[in-house]
CSV table of C-alpha atoms in Angstrom, one decimal:
chain,number,residue,atom,x,y,z
A,193,MET,CA,0.0,0.0,0.0
A,194,ASP,CA,2.9,2.4,0.8
A,195,ASN,CA,4.5,1.7,-2.5
A,196,GLN,CA,1.2,2.4,-4.3
A,197,ASN,CA,0.7,5.7,-2.4
A,198,ALA,CA,4.3,6.7,-3.2
A,199,GLN,CA,3.6,6.1,-6.9
A,200,MET,CA,0.3,8.1,-6.9
A,201,LYS,CA,2.1,11.0,-5.3
A,202,ALA,CA,4.9,11.0,-7.7
A,203,PRO,CA,5.1,14.1,-9.9
A,204,TYR,CA,4.8,11.8,-13.0
A,205,PRO,CA,2.1,9.2,-12.3
A,206,GLY,CA,3.2,5.7,-13.1
A,207,THR,CA,6.8,6.3,-12.2
A,208,HIS,CA,8.9,6.6,-9.1
A,209,SER,CA,11.0,9.4,-10.4
A,210,PRO,CA,11.5,12.3,-7.9
A,211,ALA,CA,10.5,15.8,-8.9
A,212,GLN,CA,14.1,16.9,-9.7
A,213,ASN,CA,14.5,14.1,-12.2
A,214,PRO,CA,11.6,14.4,-14.7
A,215,PRO,CA,11.5,12.1,-17.7
A,216,GLU,CA,13.6,13.1,-20.7
A,217,TYR,CA,10.7,12.9,-23.1
A,218,PRO,CA,6.9,13.4,-22.6
A,219,SER,CA,4.6,10.4,-22.1
A,220,ALA,CA,2.8,8.7,-24.8
A,221,GLY,CA,-0.2,10.9,-24.2
A,222,PHE,CA,1.7,14.2,-24.9
A,223,SER,CA,-0.8,16.6,-26.3
A,224,GLY,CA,1.6,19.3,-27.4
A,225,PRO,CA,2.7,22.7,-26.0
A,226,PRO,CA,0.3,25.3,-24.7
A,227,GLY,CA,-1.8,26.6,-27.5
A,228,TYR,CA,-0.9,23.7,-29.7
A,229,THR,CA,-4.1,22.5,-31.5
A,230,GLY,CA,-2.5,19.5,-33.2
A,231,HIS,CA,-2.1,18.7,-36.9
A,232,PRO,CA,-5.0,19.7,-39.0
A,233,ALA,CA,-7.6,16.9,-39.4
A,234,PRO,CA,-7.4,14.9,-42.7
A,235,GLN,CA,-9.7,16.1,-45.4
A,236,ALA,CA,-12.9,14.2,-45.8
A,237,GLY,CA,-13.2,11.7,-48.6
A,238,TYR,CA,-9.6,10.6,-48.7
A,239,PRO,CA,-8.6,10.2,-52.4
A,240,ILE,CA,-8.0,6.6,-53.6
A,241,PRO,CA,-5.0,6.0,-56.0
A,242,PRO,CA,-5.9,4.9,-59.5
A,243,ALA,CA,-6.4,1.2,-60.0
A,244,GLY,CA,-5.9,0.3,-56.4
A,245,TYR,CA,-2.6,-0.3,-54.7
A,246,PRO,CA,0.5,-0.7,-56.9
A,247,ALA,CA,1.7,-4.3,-56.5
A,248,PRO,CA,5.1,-4.8,-54.9
A,249,GLN,CA,7.7,-5.3,-57.5
A,250,ALA,CA,9.2,-8.6,-58.2
A,251,SER,CA,12.7,-7.3,-57.4
A,252,TYR,CA,12.1,-8.0,-53.7
A,253,PRO,CA,12.3,-11.8,-53.2
A,254,GLY,CA,9.8,-13.1,-50.8
A,255,VAL,CA,8.0,-9.9,-50.2
A,256,GLY,CA,5.4,-9.8,-52.9
A,257,PRO,CA,1.8,-10.8,-52.6
A,258,VAL,CA,2.5,-14.4,-53.8
A,259,GLY,CA,2.1,-16.8,-50.9
A,260,PHE,CA,0.3,-14.3,-48.7
A,261,PRO,CA,-3.1,-15.3,-47.4
A,262,GLY,CA,-6.3,-13.4,-48.3
A,263,GLN,CA,-7.4,-10.1,-46.8
A,264,HIS,CA,-8.0,-9.8,-43.0
A,265,GLN,CA,-5.7,-12.8,-42.3
A,266,PRO,CA,-2.4,-11.3,-40.9
A,267,VAL,CA,0.5,-13.7,-41.4
A,268,SER,CA,2.9,-14.6,-38.6
A,269,HIS,CA,6.0,-15.0,-40.8
A,270,GLN,CA,7.1,-13.8,-44.2
A,271,SER,CA,9.4,-15.7,-46.5
A,272,GLY,CA,12.8,-14.0,-46.8
A,273,ALA,CA,12.6,-12.5,-43.4
A,274,PRO,CA,14.0,-13.9,-40.1
A,275,ALA,CA,11.9,-16.7,-38.7
A,276,GLY,CA,10.1,-16.4,-35.4
A,277,ILE,CA,9.2,-12.7,-35.6
A,278,PRO,CA,5.4,-12.2,-35.7
A,279,TRP,CA,3.6,-9.5,-37.6
A,280,MET,CA,1.6,-7.0,-35.6
A,281,PRO,CA,-2.2,-7.7,-35.9
A,282,ALA,CA,-4.0,-5.0,-38.0
A,283,PRO,CA,-6.1,-2.8,-35.8
A,284,PRO,CA,-9.5,-1.5,-37.0
A,285,PRO,CA,-8.8,1.5,-39.3
A,286,PRO,CA,-10.1,4.8,-37.9
A,287,ALA,CA,-12.1,7.3,-40.0
A,288,ASN,CA,-10.2,9.2,-42.7
A,289,CYS,CA,-7.0,7.2,-42.0
A,290,PRO,CA,-4.9,6.5,-45.2
A,291,PRO,CA,-5.1,2.8,-45.9
A,292,GLY,CA,-2.3,0.9,-44.3
A,293,LEU,CA,-1.4,3.5,-41.6
A,294,GLU,CA,-3.9,2.1,-39.1
A,295,TYR,CA,-0.9,0.2,-37.6
A,296,LEU,CA,0.6,3.6,-36.5
A,297,THR,CA,-2.5,4.7,-34.5
A,298,GLN,CA,-1.7,2.5,-31.5
A,299,ILE,CA,2.0,3.0,-31.1
A,300,ASP,CA,4.4,5.8,-30.0
A,301,GLN,CA,7.7,4.1,-30.9
A,302,LEU,CA,9.1,2.4,-34.0
A,303,LEU,CA,12.2,0.3,-34.4
A,304,ILE,CA,14.0,0.1,-37.8
A,305,HIS,CA,16.5,-2.6,-38.4
A,306,GLN,CA,18.5,-2.7,-41.6
A,307,GLN,CA,19.2,-6.2,-43.0
A,308,ILE,CA,22.7,-7.3,-43.7
A,309,GLU,CA,23.5,-8.0,-47.4
A,310,LEU,CA,26.2,-10.6,-47.6
A,311,LEU,CA,27.2,-9.5,-51.2
A,312,GLU,CA,27.7,-6.0,-50.0
A,313,VAL,CA,29.8,-7.1,-46.9
A,314,LEU,CA,32.1,-9.3,-49.0
A,315,THR,CA,32.6,-7.2,-52.1
A,316,GLY,CA,31.6,-3.6,-51.1
A,317,PHE,CA,29.2,-3.6,-54.0
A,318,GLU,CA,26.3,-1.4,-53.0
A,319,THR,CA,22.9,-3.3,-53.0
A,320,ASN,CA,19.4,-2.1,-52.4
A,321,ASN,CA,18.8,-1.5,-48.7
A,322,LYS,CA,16.1,-3.5,-46.9
A,323,TYR,CA,14.7,-2.8,-43.5
A,324,GLU,CA,12.3,-4.3,-40.9
A,325,ILE,CA,10.1,-1.9,-39.1
A,326,LYS,CA,8.8,-3.1,-35.7
A,327,ASN,CA,6.9,-1.9,-32.7
A,328,SER,CA,8.3,-1.8,-29.2
A,329,LEU,CA,7.2,-5.5,-28.6
A,330,GLY,CA,9.3,-6.6,-31.5
A,331,GLN,CA,6.3,-7.4,-33.8
A,332,ARG,CA,6.9,-6.6,-37.4
A,333,ILE,CA,4.7,-3.7,-38.8
A,334,TYR,CA,6.2,-3.0,-42.2
A,335,PHE,CA,9.0,-4.2,-44.5
A,336,ALA,CA,10.9,-1.5,-46.4
A,337,ALA,CA,12.8,-2.1,-49.6
A,338,GLU,CA,14.8,0.4,-51.7
A,339,ASP,CA,14.2,0.6,-55.4
A,340,THR,CA,17.2,2.1,-57.1
A,341,ASP,CA,19.1,0.9,-60.2
A,342,CYS,CA,22.6,-0.5,-59.9
A,343,CYS,CA,24.3,2.4,-61.6
A,344,THR,CA,22.8,5.0,-59.4
A,345,ARG,CA,23.6,3.1,-56.2
A,346,ASN,CA,27.3,2.6,-57.0
A,347,CYS,CA,28.0,5.9,-58.7
A,348,CYS,CA,26.1,8.3,-56.3
A,349,GLY,CA,26.6,6.3,-53.1
A,350,PRO,CA,24.8,7.7,-50.1
A,351,SER,CA,23.9,10.9,-52.0
A,352,ARG,CA,21.8,8.9,-54.5
A,353,PRO,CA,18.1,9.6,-55.2
A,354,PHE,CA,15.9,6.7,-54.2
A,355,THR,CA,12.4,5.3,-54.0
A,356,MET,CA,11.7,3.4,-50.8
A,357,ARG,CA,8.6,1.1,-50.9
A,358,ILE,CA,7.1,0.2,-47.6
A,359,LEU,CA,4.9,-2.9,-47.5
A,360,ASP,CA,2.4,-4.1,-44.9
A,361,ASN,CA,1.8,-7.7,-43.7
A,362,MET,CA,-0.4,-8.4,-46.8
A,363,GLY,CA,2.3,-7.4,-49.2
A,364,ARG,CA,0.6,-4.2,-50.2
A,365,GLU,CA,2.7,-1.1,-50.7
A,366,VAL,CA,1.2,1.4,-48.3
A,367,ILE,CA,3.9,4.1,-48.1
A,368,THR,CA,6.3,5.4,-50.7
A,369,LEU,CA,9.3,7.6,-50.0
A,370,GLU,CA,10.8,9.7,-52.8
A,371,ARG,CA,14.2,11.3,-52.4
A,372,PRO,CA,15.3,13.5,-55.4
A,373,LEU,CA,19.0,14.1,-56.2
A,374,ARG,CA,20.2,17.1,-54.4
A,375,CYS,CA,23.4,18.9,-53.4
A,376,THR,CA,25.1,17.4,-50.4
A,377,SER,CA,27.5,20.3,-49.6
A,378,CYS,CA,26.6,22.6,-46.7
A,379,CYS,CA,28.4,25.4,-48.6
A,380,PHE,CA,25.6,25.6,-51.2
A,381,PRO,CA,22.2,26.1,-49.4
A,382,CYS,CA,20.3,26.6,-52.6
A,383,CYS,CA,19.6,22.9,-53.3
A,384,LEU,CA,19.2,21.1,-49.9
A,385,GLN,CA,18.0,17.6,-49.1
A,386,GLU,CA,14.4,16.7,-49.2
A,387,ILE,CA,12.2,13.6,-49.0
A,388,GLU,CA,8.5,13.2,-50.0
A,389,ILE,CA,6.2,10.8,-48.1
A,390,GLN,CA,3.2,9.3,-50.0
A,391,ALA,CA,0.5,7.3,-48.3
A,392,PRO,CA,-1.0,5.5,-50.2
A,393,PRO,CA,1.5,5.7,-53.1
A,394,GLY,CA,0.8,8.7,-55.3
A,395,ILE,CA,-0.8,10.7,-52.5
A,396,PRO,CA,1.6,13.0,-50.7
A,397,VAL,CA,1.0,13.3,-46.9
A,398,GLY,CA,4.1,15.3,-46.0
A,399,TYR,CA,7.7,16.4,-46.6
A,400,VAL,CA,10.9,16.6,-44.7
A,401,THR,CA,13.2,19.4,-45.9
A,402,GLN,CA,16.7,20.2,-44.8
A,403,THR,CA,17.2,23.6,-43.2
A,404,TRP,CA,20.6,25.3,-43.9
A,405,HIS,CA,22.8,25.6,-40.9
A,406,PRO,CA,26.7,25.9,-40.9
A,407,CYS,CA,27.1,23.4,-38.1
A,408,LEU,CA,23.9,21.5,-37.1
A,409,PRO,CA,21.8,19.0,-39.0
A,410,ARG,CA,18.4,20.7,-39.1
A,411,PHE,CA,15.2,19.7,-40.8
A,412,THR,CA,11.6,21.0,-41.1
A,413,VAL,CA,8.7,18.6,-41.1
A,414,GLN,CA,5.8,19.7,-43.3
A,415,ASN,CA,2.3,18.5,-44.0
A,416,GLU,CA,0.8,17.7,-47.4
A,417,ARG,CA,0.2,21.5,-48.0
A,418,ARG,CA,3.8,22.4,-47.3
A,419,GLU,CA,2.9,23.9,-44.0
A,420,ASP,CA,5.6,23.7,-41.2
A,421,VAL,CA,4.6,21.3,-38.4
A,422,LEU,CA,7.7,20.3,-36.5
A,423,LYS,CA,11.5,20.6,-36.5
A,424,ILE,CA,14.3,18.1,-36.2
A,425,THR,CA,17.7,19.0,-34.8
A,426,GLY,CA,20.7,16.8,-34.6
A,427,PRO,CA,24.1,17.1,-32.9
A,428,CYS,CA,27.0,19.0,-34.3
A,429,VAL,CA,29.2,15.9,-34.5
A,430,VAL,CA,27.2,13.1,-36.0
A,431,CYS,CA,29.4,10.3,-34.7
A,432,SER,CA,29.8,8.5,-31.5
A,433,CYS,CA,31.5,5.4,-30.1
A,434,CYS,CA,29.4,2.9,-28.0
A,435,ALA,CA,26.5,5.4,-27.7
A,436,ASP,CA,23.3,6.3,-29.5
A,437,ILE,CA,23.0,9.5,-31.6
A,438,ASP,CA,19.8,11.5,-31.1
A,439,PHE,CA,18.0,13.8,-33.4
A,440,GLU,CA,15.4,15.7,-31.4
A,441,ILE,CA,11.9,16.3,-32.7
A,442,LYS,CA,10.8,19.8,-31.5
A,443,SER,CA,8.0,22.2,-31.7
A,444,LEU,CA,8.4,25.1,-34.2
A,445,ASP,CA,9.5,27.5,-31.5
A,446,ASP,CA,12.1,25.1,-30.3
A,447,LYS,CA,10.7,25.2,-26.7
A,448,TYR,CA,9.4,21.6,-26.5
A,449,VAL,CA,10.9,18.3,-27.3
A,450,VAL,CA,8.1,16.0,-28.4
A,451,GLY,CA,10.2,13.0,-29.5
A,452,LYS,CA,13.4,11.8,-31.1
A,453,ILE,CA,15.0,9.8,-33.9
A,454,SER,CA,17.9,7.8,-32.5
A,455,LYS,CA,20.7,6.0,-34.4
A,456,GLN,CA,21.4,3.1,-32.1
A,457,TRP,CA,24.8,1.7,-31.5
A,458,SER,CA,25.0,-1.7,-33.3
A,459,GLY,CA,28.3,-3.0,-31.9
A,460,LEU,CA,31.9,-2.4,-32.9
A,461,VAL,CA,32.2,-5.1,-35.6
A,462,ARG,CA,29.0,-4.1,-37.4
A,463,GLU,CA,29.8,-0.4,-37.2
A,464,MET,CA,33.3,-0.9,-38.6
A,465,PHE,CA,32.7,-3.4,-41.4
A,466,THR,CA,29.2,-2.7,-42.6
A,467,ASP,CA,26.8,0.2,-43.2
A,468,VAL,CA,23.9,-1.6,-41.5
A,469,ASP,CA,22.2,0.6,-39.0
A,470,ASN,CA,19.4,0.4,-36.4
A,471,PHE,CA,17.2,3.3,-35.5
A,472,GLY,CA,14.5,4.1,-33.0
A,473,ILE,CA,11.7,6.7,-33.4
A,474,GLN,CA,9.7,8.1,-30.5
A,475,PHE,CA,6.7,10.4,-31.0
A,476,PRO,CA,3.5,11.3,-29.1
A,477,LEU,CA,0.9,8.6,-29.2
A,478,ASP,CA,-1.7,11.2,-30.3
A,479,LEU,CA,0.4,12.6,-33.1
A,480,ASP,CA,-1.5,12.7,-36.4
A,481,VAL,CA,-1.0,9.3,-38.1
A,482,LYS,CA,0.2,10.9,-41.3
A,483,MET,CA,2.9,12.8,-39.4
A,484,LYS,CA,4.0,9.5,-37.9
A,485,ALA,CA,4.5,8.2,-41.4
A,486,VAL,CA,6.5,11.4,-42.2
A,487,MET,CA,8.8,10.7,-39.2
A,488,LEU,CA,9.5,7.3,-40.8
A,489,GLY,CA,10.6,9.1,-44.0
A,490,ALA,CA,12.7,11.5,-41.9
A,491,CYS,CA,14.5,8.6,-40.4
A,492,PHE,CA,15.5,7.1,-43.8
A,493,LEU,CA,16.6,10.5,-45.0
A,494,ILE,CA,18.9,10.9,-41.9
A,495,ASP,CA,20.2,7.4,-42.4
A,496,PHE,CA,21.3,8.0,-46.0
A,497,MET,CA,22.7,11.5,-45.3
A,498,PHE,CA,24.8,10.6,-42.3
A,499,PHE,CA,25.2,6.9,-41.8
A,500,GLU,CA,24.9,5.2,-45.2
A,501,MET,CA,28.7,4.9,-45.6
A,502,THR,CA,30.5,2.0,-47.3
A,503,ARG,CA,33.7,0.6,-46.1
A,504,GLY,CA,36.7,2.8,-46.7
A,505,GLU,CA,34.6,6.0,-46.7
A,506,GLN,CA,35.5,8.6,-44.1
A,507,ARG,CA,32.8,9.8,-41.9
A,508,SER,CA,33.4,13.4,-41.3
A,509,GLY,CA,30.3,13.7,-39.1
A,510,VAL,CA,30.4,17.6,-39.0
A,511,TRP,CA,27.6,19.7,-40.4
């Protein structure tokens, strides 16, 4: 009983943290800073892309719709992916939610694990990146696969433009990320990095654009109407040994930290000999579901800009 009373009297219910040590980030129910009204509600009558969902392309072995059960029958394992990892059951879709994003309505954290490509490790030949996207319980939510031709991958390296196709547990492409070719030098702020997030494919729901700064990685998160919603700020030195690297998600006035994108330390061997990275994304539970998808796009843009380095390339890490 004493333990329960102490918990109820704690400044942050549900924790035993003293008042002088508040949590680093707001709870899942964070509703925004004072005066914050939230992201504008989605427009009624959400448009449907022509001819239904584009089918996943055959260039991703084991990911396409072949072998998947019918609708409303989530599978527990997908061929070509590690065994023993279940898929997250599909929750009921809320009103005006883009198809396939209903998974994001019930979570405030995403884990992104890049798959190791043996050919790339042995030869240094750049292959299309593949990622598993999971919730905090380790259940797979999406599978992401890069769609870039061989010449672009190996000539442009991490600066390459790409299309990232994100599939749900039915093999449907529910999110598409489009990164155009842009200048990578901080000395030329006229053509900065950008990524467009579409959900479903062909329908933009948001953008992440780089904001010029001589030292810090800075980005602006925008909605489908190109209106600024949030900011993302990274550290001056984008490298660390045996520690995570955090990119904070902030309100537009920089007063409130509402989440973060973390590049997680993967171990000395993996960090030195591969470009395989793991990321974590934290955001408010009540954040608009389309903005959660945009945060996923921001994570991939950050990965390619700062951590997609092949063996032998020097990581300067200073922006």
